[in-house]
Amino acid sequence: APVLISILLGASFSRYQVEESVEHLLAPTHSLAKIERNLVDSLFPVNRSKHRLYSDLQTPGRYGRVIITSFRKANMLDQHHTDLILKLHSAVTRIQVQRPGFNYTFAHICILNNDKTCIVDDIVHVLEELKAARSSNRTNFAITYPITHLKDGREVYNGHQLGGVTVHSKDRVKSAEAIQLTYYLQAINSLNDMVAEKWESIFCDTVELFQKSNRKVKMYPFTSSSLKEDFQKTSRVSERYLITSLVLVVTLAILCCSMQDCVRSKPWLGLLGLLTVTLATLTAAGIINLTGGKYNSTFLGIPFVMLGHGLYGTFEMLSSWRKTREDQHVKERTAAVFADSMLSFSLTTAMYLVTFGIGASPFTNIEAARIFCCNSCIAIFFNYLYVLSFYGSSLVFTGYIENNYQHSIFCRKVPKPEVLQEKPAWYRFLLTARFSEDTDDSEETNTYESHLLVWFLKRYYCDWITNTYVKPFVVLFYLVYISFALMGYLQVSEGSDLSNIVATATRTIEYTTAQQKYFSNYSPVIGFYIYESIEYWNTSVQEDVLEYTKGFVRISWFESYLNYLRKLNISTGLPKKNFTDMLRNSFLKTPQFAHFSEDIIFSKKFNNEVDVVASRMFLVAKTMETKREELYDLLETLRKLSLTSKVKFIVFNPSFVYMDRYASSVGAPLQNSCISALFLLFFSAFLVADSLINVWLTLTVASVEFGVIGFMTLWKVELDCISVLCLIYGINYTIDNCAPLLSTFVLGKEFTRTKWVKNALEVHGVAILQSYLCYIVGLIPLAAVPSNLTRTLFRCLFLIALVTFFHCFAILPVILTFLPPSKKKRKEKKNPENREEIECVEMVDMDSTRVVDQITTV
């Protein structure tokens, strides 16, 4: 049944869809910045902001962008490079997108200025004027930074168009190592958007072709589609690595279940255990496809979530099978296996469903995390059902094969030892088996003792880890572990940089690196929007506005605007009607300040009185290399100022959509999952035989999570969507491996703590070790995938597996030997009513020797 269900649901991949919107996945769902964007869009047209400053002031839209620099740090403003850049600009504007019946050029799809011409970066006009000055031998033309003046008297900002700038006195530019050009496109309908998307693709090809013919310069193209394409590229570059991982896991799973005894070896169960996990994952993927879900690259982590949980469950069942008696019927042995292992497996599965279920709830504000947790819940649920049915049936089949003394691989009847003696050596090696009637009383009754891992743990490791001289070193090592984890924990940083989720050798990474290197002196342009009708003609209002901007604004168009108002000698006594008429006429007719005309919204009332509805200005903050952190701090500062300001205003930039409340949004699934896990552990403490199990389990989970967070920070992994999902999984992975170990130890009676630590390791250590080895082998190919997303995934999952393994095989076995619960011997008082009566039947032989033949206890 599981196979048929998986095949039927797997056929739904014909409806396979990929999520296109990165903002939908990674931006906080309930974000104040999205509300602010809607307000800004309702007040000001989107297109009319593009010719003012290099920025995506309201929405990214469609665009093509390129950074031009030199390998030798040459001056990009010299004659050779100026001509080269203008030549590239000319090639870009001549790009054609062929459609049936018409060829679209940049002039057809560009964003238009007020004079119906294409909006082009002001740096192009600067370079054209610089070229004209050189051709006419004029030496008085100077470029200032970050504001310069054109020959028509316009004042333009070039802070985001000139990079690596060296200046003379009075901000005159001496040289610039990089120049950035941006081409904005219209996307007002589906046809226009499709043409613009095609234009972006041809734009990148044109830039790369231009790069090949001019190898002394380096160009970094980037478009509005680059982030989406590079995010999904992780799936494509991961394919062969995932296949390698699957082959390695299959190989090791078969080896871990094999032993020299050809009857008791279970290689097929290792393969079928992995097949069980695969069928469950395929079923979950089919359900997601049928319900309209869309694939994204974060789903690469789901197979590893399934691998850790599913393989441990199957190995634990196999470990329980080894403890059953071979003289029992297969049904009895299977019942004993389910009774021994499925209770703990059911509880850990419930923990997975609770923690990931909380992550899949509406409380999660990051859509990628919510979808990942939802899919993981479905996969975990079906994995549990398939382990009960598919793997349980497989265990029954291999049980019958073992009882019939058939070969574990070829299912051929194994001949008796006396028959094997007549066969060749290689034949005897392949069919080596121990028959129960061949076992003497002096030999081990458990034939599975010859398994390599069982033999290693029982004969060597258990005695070594509980040795008195080893314990101090383990405790010391744990203190070192806690110290380094604390050091990393105090340096945790929030990773809201979108380049952390794309493939490495992509345009996004190359462009972002170049942009950070050459253009990080100034932050992206921040729109400062005043959305109320205030007395602009009032000097005190003007001063109030300036008061809230002087502290953090390096460049402010509004300050020039206020200076212009002062030049008009507008006083507080000027009537509002006269003020608005003068303001409107002056802005529309004065060339020097014509670019301020869009920053004021006028409305006419019933008596023809003109009122100012809203206005805006543009802010550019001075930043250092840690631009994203500073921009996040700036956002928080501006938000606080908007609450205390006398003037109602909002601030907005498209990047705020990703940064706004990102820290609280990305950490919420982890916090909710931790709370739910603690609640479940607390609640189940009243149901389990001993509440100390949950106490130790809680402490272990806290220790593992604390260590993973600390060490992943030291390994340069930021707290982002991917790492948080891994940490949620880490809670469950720890419980998966530690719960059976702790349960066996705490519930053990009589003997000593050391004895029960050894017993717990012997019972559950093999399953833990088998699943850990397969899991690590499966992770190793992931480290070679050229993607930042998989790099984060590998580092987090590797740390979770390593730290959990360290706790299971070192920390817990040592600490439990000298901490509660105690294991004092309890002498039960014998009740006189419960006496033991022994009946001896004596046999007398010919020599009159009395021999006790049978002892029966009643």
mmCIF file of N, CA, C and O in Angstrom, residues 492-553:
data_model
loop_
_atom_site.group_PDB
_atom_site.id
_atom_site.type_symbol
_atom_site.label_atom_id
_atom_site.label_comp_id
_atom_site.label_asym_id
_atom_site.label_seq_id
_atom_site.Cartn_x
_atom_site.Cartn_y
_atom_site.Cartn_z
ATOM 1 N N VAL A 492 25.947 36.302 18.297
ATOM 2 C CA VAL A 492 24.951 35.921 17.299
ATOM 3 C C VAL A 492 24.517 37.147 16.509
ATOM 4 O O VAL A 492 24.228 38.200 17.071
ATOM 5 N N SER A 493 24.493 37.009 15.188
ATOM 6 C CA SER A 493 24.061 38.103 14.313
ATOM 7 C C SER A 493 22.885 37.647 13.472
ATOM 8 O O SER A 493 22.755 36.455 13.161
ATOM 9 N N GLU A 494 22.030 38.590 13.117
ATOM 10 C CA GLU A 494 20.849 38.293 12.327
ATOM 11 C C GLU A 494 21.199 38.396 10.845
ATOM 12 O O GLU A 494 21.743 39.404 10.402
ATOM 13 N N GLY A 495 20.876 37.366 10.091
ATOM 14 C CA GLY A 495 21.237 37.345 8.676
ATOM 15 C C GLY A 495 20.078 37.683 7.771
ATOM 16 O O GLY A 495 19.350 36.801 7.335
ATOM 17 N N SER A 496 19.863 38.972 7.530
ATOM 18 C CA SER A 496 18.794 39.394 6.626
ATOM 19 C C SER A 496 19.318 39.678 5.226
ATOM 20 O O SER A 496 18.601 40.223 4.393
ATOM 21 N N ASP A 497 20.591 39.321 4.951
ATOM 22 C CA ASP A 497 21.178 39.538 3.638
ATOM 23 C C ASP A 497 20.702 38.438 2.691
ATOM 24 O O ASP A 497 20.926 37.249 2.927
ATOM 25 N N LEU A 498 20.038 38.827 1.602
ATOM 26 C CA LEU A 498 19.457 37.840 0.690
ATOM 27 C C LEU A 498 20.507 37.065 -0.080
ATOM 28 O O LEU A 498 20.207 36.018 -0.648
ATOM 29 N N SER A 499 21.741 37.559 -0.130
ATOM 30 C CA SER A 499 22.795 36.814 -0.824
ATOM 31 C C SER A 499 23.152 35.525 -0.094
ATOM 32 O O SER A 499 23.842 34.667 -0.641
ATOM 33 N N ASN A 500 22.665 35.357 1.149
ATOM 34 C CA ASN A 500 22.947 34.144 1.912
ATOM 35 C C ASN A 500 22.109 32.951 1.469
ATOM 36 O O ASN A 500 22.332 31.837 1.950
ATOM 37 N N ILE A 501 21.144 33.177 0.567
ATOM 38 C CA ILE A 501 20.268 32.074 0.181
ATOM 39 C C ILE A 501 20.383 31.741 -1.301
ATOM 40 O O ILE A 501 19.526 31.040 -1.833
ATOM 41 N N VAL A 502 21.419 32.228 -1.975
ATOM 42 C CA VAL A 502 21.570 31.964 -3.401
ATOM 43 C C VAL A 502 22.835 31.151 -3.647
ATOM 44 O O VAL A 502 23.690 31.009 -2.769
ATOM 45 N N ALA A 503 22.932 30.616 -4.868
ATOM 46 C CA ALA A 503 24.145 29.897 -5.266
ATOM 47 C C ALA A 503 25.319 30.865 -5.340
ATOM 48 O O ALA A 503 25.144 32.075 -5.550
ATOM 49 N N THR A 504 26.530 30.352 -5.156
ATOM 50 C CA THR A 504 27.702 31.229 -5.008
ATOM 51 C C THR A 504 28.171 31.822 -6.334
ATOM 52 O O THR A 504 28.349 33.034 -6.442
ATOM 53 N N ALA A 505 28.370 31.019 -7.346
ATOM 54 C CA ALA A 505 28.899 31.519 -8.623
ATOM 55 C C ALA A 505 27.756 32.086 -9.456
ATOM 56 O O ALA A 505 27.405 31.565 -10.518
ATOM 57 N N THR A 506 27.155 33.166 -8.983
ATOM 58 C CA THR A 506 25.995 33.762 -9.640
ATOM 59 C C THR A 506 26.171 35.270 -9.735
ATOM 60 O O THR A 506 27.040 35.864 -9.093
ATOM 61 N N ARG A 507 25.301 35.877 -10.539
ATOM 62 C CA ARG A 507 25.346 37.325 -10.714
ATOM 63 C C ARG A 507 25.038 38.048 -9.405
ATOM 64 O O ARG A 507 25.605 39.107 -9.121
ATOM 65 N N THR A 508 24.141 37.477 -8.610
ATOM 66 C CA THR A 508 23.759 38.135 -7.360
ATOM 67 C C THR A 508 24.956 38.296 -6.439
ATOM 68 O O THR A 508 25.181 39.375 -5.867
ATOM 69 N N ILE A 509 25.735 37.236 -6.271
ATOM 70 C CA ILE A 509 26.892 37.285 -5.383
ATOM 71 C C ILE A 509 27.950 38.231 -5.926
ATOM 72 O O ILE A 509 28.508 39.070 -5.194
ATOM 73 N N GLU A 510 28.245 38.121 -7.203
ATOM 74 C CA GLU A 510 29.279 38.974 -7.796
ATOM 75 C C GLU A 510 28.881 40.441 -7.735
ATOM 76 O O GLU A 510 29.692 41.307 -7.381
ATOM 77 N N TYR A 511 27.617 40.730 -8.071
ATOM 78 C CA TYR A 511 27.163 42.120 -8.041
ATOM 79 C C TYR A 511 27.148 42.657 -6.613
ATOM 80 O O TYR A 511 27.586 43.787 -6.360
ATOM 81 N N THR A 512 26.639 41.862 -5.676
ATOM 82 C CA THR A 512 26.557 42.308 -4.282
ATOM 83 C C THR A 512 27.938 42.587 -3.720
ATOM 84 O O THR A 512 28.144 43.571 -2.997
ATOM 85 N N THR A 513 28.910 41.727 -4.038
ATOM 86 C CA THR A 513 30.285 41.941 -3.574
ATOM 87 C C THR A 513 30.859 43.235 -4.128
ATOM 88 O O THR A 513 31.478 44.024 -3.392
ATOM 89 N N ALA A 514 30.666 43.462 -5.427
ATOM 90 C CA ALA A 514 31.176 44.695 -6.037
ATOM 91 C C ALA A 514 30.451 45.920 -5.490
ATOM 92 O O ALA A 514 31.075 46.969 -5.233
ATOM 93 N N GLN A 515 29.150 45.809 -5.313
ATOM 94 C CA GLN A 515 28.380 46.939 -4.794
ATOM 95 C C GLN A 515 28.806 47.287 -3.373
ATOM 96 O O GLN A 515 28.924 48.466 -3.017
ATOM 97 N N GLN A 516 29.055 46.263 -2.570
ATOM 98 C CA GLN A 516 29.502 46.502 -1.191
ATOM 99 C C GLN A 516 30.902 47.115 -1.173
ATOM 100 O O GLN A 516 31.214 47.942 -0.317
ATOM 101 N N LYS A 517 31.738 46.747 -2.116
ATOM 102 C CA LYS A 517 33.119 47.234 -2.150
ATOM 103 C C LYS A 517 33.203 48.684 -2.596
ATOM 104 O O LYS A 517 33.953 49.478 -2.012
ATOM 105 N N TYR A 518 32.435 49.054 -3.609
ATOM 106 C CA TYR A 518 32.605 50.371 -4.222
ATOM 107 C C TYR A 518 31.522 51.385 -3.847
ATOM 108 O O TYR A 518 31.760 52.587 -3.938
ATOM 109 N N PHE A 519 30.339 50.912 -3.426
ATOM 110 C CA PHE A 519 29.227 51.837 -3.248
ATOM 111 C C PHE A 519 28.603 51.742 -1.859
ATOM 112 O O PHE A 519 27.409 51.976 -1.695
ATOM 113 N N SER A 520 29.400 51.407 -0.865
ATOM 114 C CA SER A 520 28.874 51.264 0.491
ATOM 115 C C SER A 520 29.024 52.529 1.323
ATOM 116 O O SER A 520 28.715 52.520 2.513
ATOM 117 N N ASN A 521 29.522 53.618 0.731
ATOM 118 C CA ASN A 521 29.677 54.857 1.501
ATOM 119 C C ASN A 521 28.338 55.470 1.868
ATOM 120 O O ASN A 521 28.227 56.164 2.877
ATOM 121 N N TYR A 522 27.330 55.238 1.035
ATOM 122 C CA TYR A 522 26.021 55.819 1.272
ATOM 123 C C TYR A 522 24.969 54.731 1.220
ATOM 124 O O TYR A 522 25.036 53.814 0.397
ATOM 125 N N SER A 523 23.996 54.861 2.083
ATOM 126 C CA SER A 523 22.918 53.885 2.124
ATOM 127 C C SER A 523 21.997 54.068 0.920
ATOM 128 O O SER A 523 22.055 55.088 0.231
ATOM 129 N N PRO A 524 21.148 53.083 0.644
ATOM 130 C CA PRO A 524 20.127 53.316 -0.381
ATOM 131 C C PRO A 524 19.277 54.527 -0.022
ATOM 132 O O PRO A 524 19.114 54.869 1.147
ATOM 133 N N VAL A 525 18.731 55.158 -1.032
ATOM 134 C CA VAL A 525 17.945 56.366 -0.814
ATOM 135 C C VAL A 525 16.670 56.019 -0.052
ATOM 136 O O VAL A 525 15.939 55.114 -0.438
ATOM 137 N N ILE A 526 16.444 56.731 1.031
ATOM 138 C CA ILE A 526 15.285 56.487 1.882
ATOM 139 C C ILE A 526 14.258 57.578 1.624
ATOM 140 O O ILE A 526 14.569 58.770 1.705
ATOM 141 N N GLY A 527 13.041 57.172 1.298
ATOM 142 C CA GLY A 527 11.973 58.136 1.095
ATOM 143 C C GLY A 527 11.397 58.583 2.424
ATOM 144 O O GLY A 527 11.047 57.763 3.275
ATOM 145 N N PHE A 528 11.315 59.901 2.607
ATOM 146 C CA PHE A 528 10.785 60.501 3.834
ATOM 147 C C PHE A 528 9.466 61.152 3.442
ATOM 148 O O PHE A 528 9.444 62.196 2.786
ATOM 149 N N TYR A 529 8.332 60.534 3.826
ATOM 150 C CA TYR A 529 7.018 60.929 3.320
ATOM 151 C C TYR A 529 6.199 61.574 4.431
ATOM 152 O O TYR A 529 5.940 60.961 5.471
ATOM 153 N N ILE A 530 5.809 62.826 4.187
ATOM 154 C CA ILE A 530 4.904 63.538 5.094
ATOM 155 C C ILE A 530 3.505 63.411 4.513
ATOM 156 O O ILE A 530 3.231 63.915 3.424
ATOM 157 N N TYR A 531 2.630 62.688 5.218
ATOM 158 C CA TYR A 531 1.337 62.324 4.641
ATOM 159 C C TYR A 531 0.176 63.100 5.273
ATOM 160 O O TYR A 531 -0.973 62.649 5.242
ATOM 161 N N GLU A 532 0.451 64.277 5.820
ATOM 162 C CA GLU A 532 -0.626 65.112 6.351
ATOM 163 C C GLU A 532 -0.502 66.524 5.785
ATOM 164 O O GLU A 532 0.567 66.931 5.307
ATOM 165 N N SER A 533 -1.565 67.234 5.825
ATOM 166 C CA SER A 533 -1.569 68.613 5.357
ATOM 167 C C SER A 533 -1.121 69.509 6.502
ATOM 168 O O SER A 533 -1.849 69.702 7.481
ATOM 169 N N ILE A 534 0.097 70.008 6.397
ATOM 170 C CA ILE A 534 0.644 70.863 7.444
ATOM 171 C C ILE A 534 0.898 72.258 6.890
ATOM 172 O O ILE A 534 0.832 72.482 5.683
ATOM 173 N N GLU A 535 1.174 73.186 7.769
ATOM 174 C CA GLU A 535 1.402 74.579 7.371
ATOM 175 C C GLU A 535 2.847 74.734 6.896
ATOM 176 O O GLU A 535 3.735 75.135 7.649
ATOM 177 N N TYR A 536 3.059 74.394 5.614
ATOM 178 C CA TYR A 536 4.403 74.460 5.062
ATOM 179 C C TYR A 536 4.948 75.887 5.069
ATOM 180 O O TYR A 536 6.158 76.091 5.058
ATOM 181 N N TRP A 537 4.076 76.876 5.017
ATOM 182 C CA TRP A 537 4.509 78.268 4.995
ATOM 183 C C TRP A 537 4.956 78.765 6.361
ATOM 184 O O TRP A 537 5.506 79.838 6.476
ATOM 185 N N ASN A 538 4.737 77.911 7.379
ATOM 186 C CA ASN A 538 5.093 78.299 8.740
ATOM 187 C C ASN A 538 6.546 77.939 9.010
ATOM 188 O O ASN A 538 6.953 76.785 8.865
ATOM 189 N N THR A 539 7.348 78.936 9.419
ATOM 190 C CA THR A 539 8.776 78.694 9.660
ATOM 191 C C THR A 539 8.994 77.676 10.766
ATOM 192 O O THR A 539 9.907 76.848 10.706
ATOM 193 N N SER A 540 8.179 77.696 11.798
ATOM 194 C CA SER A 540 8.354 76.751 12.904
ATOM 195 C C SER A 540 8.131 75.317 12.448
ATOM 196 O O SER A 540 8.801 74.392 12.903
ATOM 197 N N VAL A 541 7.203 75.117 11.488
ATOM 198 C CA VAL A 541 6.979 73.770 10.955
ATOM 199 C C VAL A 541 8.192 73.310 10.167
ATOM 200 O O VAL A 541 8.637 72.159 10.266
ATOM 201 N N GLN A 542 8.759 74.222 9.387
ATOM 202 C CA GLN A 542 9.957 73.889 8.635
ATOM 203 C C GLN A 542 11.092 73.479 9.569
ATOM 204 O O GLN A 542 11.818 72.514 9.313
ATOM 205 N N GLU A 543 11.236 74.195 10.641
ATOM 206 C CA GLU A 543 12.297 73.871 11.596
ATOM 207 C C GLU A 543 12.031 72.535 12.293
ATOM 208 O O GLU A 543 12.964 71.777 12.589
ATOM 209 N N ASP A 544 10.741 72.243 12.541
ATOM 210 C CA ASP A 544 10.404 70.946 13.153
ATOM 211 C C ASP A 544 10.816 69.794 12.246
ATOM 212 O O ASP A 544 11.333 68.768 12.691
ATOM 213 N N VAL A 545 10.578 69.964 10.951
ATOM 214 C CA VAL A 545 10.948 68.910 10.009
ATOM 215 C C VAL A 545 12.455 68.735 9.965
ATOM 216 O O VAL A 545 12.979 67.609 9.986
ATOM 217 N N LEU A 546 13.171 69.844 9.909
ATOM 218 C CA LEU A 546 14.633 69.758 9.863
ATOM 219 C C LEU A 546 15.217 69.167 11.132
ATOM 220 O O LEU A 546 16.231 68.488 11.116
ATOM 221 N N GLU A 547 14.538 69.396 12.254
ATOM 222 C CA GLU A 547 15.053 68.918 13.539
ATOM 223 C C GLU A 547 15.192 67.405 13.563
ATOM 224 O O GLU A 547 16.117 66.859 14.153
ATOM 225 N N TYR A 548 14.279 66.737 12.882
ATOM 226 C CA TYR A 548 14.276 65.269 12.909
ATOM 227 C C TYR A 548 15.111 64.654 11.796
ATOM 228 O O TYR A 548 15.146 63.458 11.645
ATOM 229 N N THR A 549 15.744 65.483 10.998
ATOM 230 C CA THR A 549 16.549 64.933 9.910
ATOM 231 C C THR A 549 18.019 65.268 10.015
ATOM 232 O O THR A 549 18.847 64.586 9.431
ATOM 233 N N LYS A 550 18.376 66.303 10.768
ATOM 234 C CA LYS A 550 19.769 66.740 10.806
ATOM 235 C C LYS A 550 20.684 65.724 11.478
ATOM 236 O O LYS A 550 21.863 65.652 11.173
ATOM 237 N N GLY A 551 20.126 64.937 12.384
ATOM 238 C CA GLY A 551 20.986 64.035 13.145
ATOM 239 C C GLY A 551 21.559 62.899 12.342
ATOM 240 O O GLY A 551 22.649 62.419 12.622
ATOM 241 N N PHE A 552 20.853 62.437 11.301
ATOM 242 C CA PHE A 552 21.309 61.250 10.601
ATOM 243 C C PHE A 552 21.391 61.431 9.093
ATOM 244 O O PHE A 552 21.807 60.527 8.382
ATOM 245 N N VAL A 553 20.972 62.596 8.579
ATOM 246 C CA VAL A 553 20.960 62.798 7.143
ATOM 247 C C VAL A 553 22.242 63.469 6.705
ATOM 248 O O VAL A 553 22.625 64.506 7.231
#
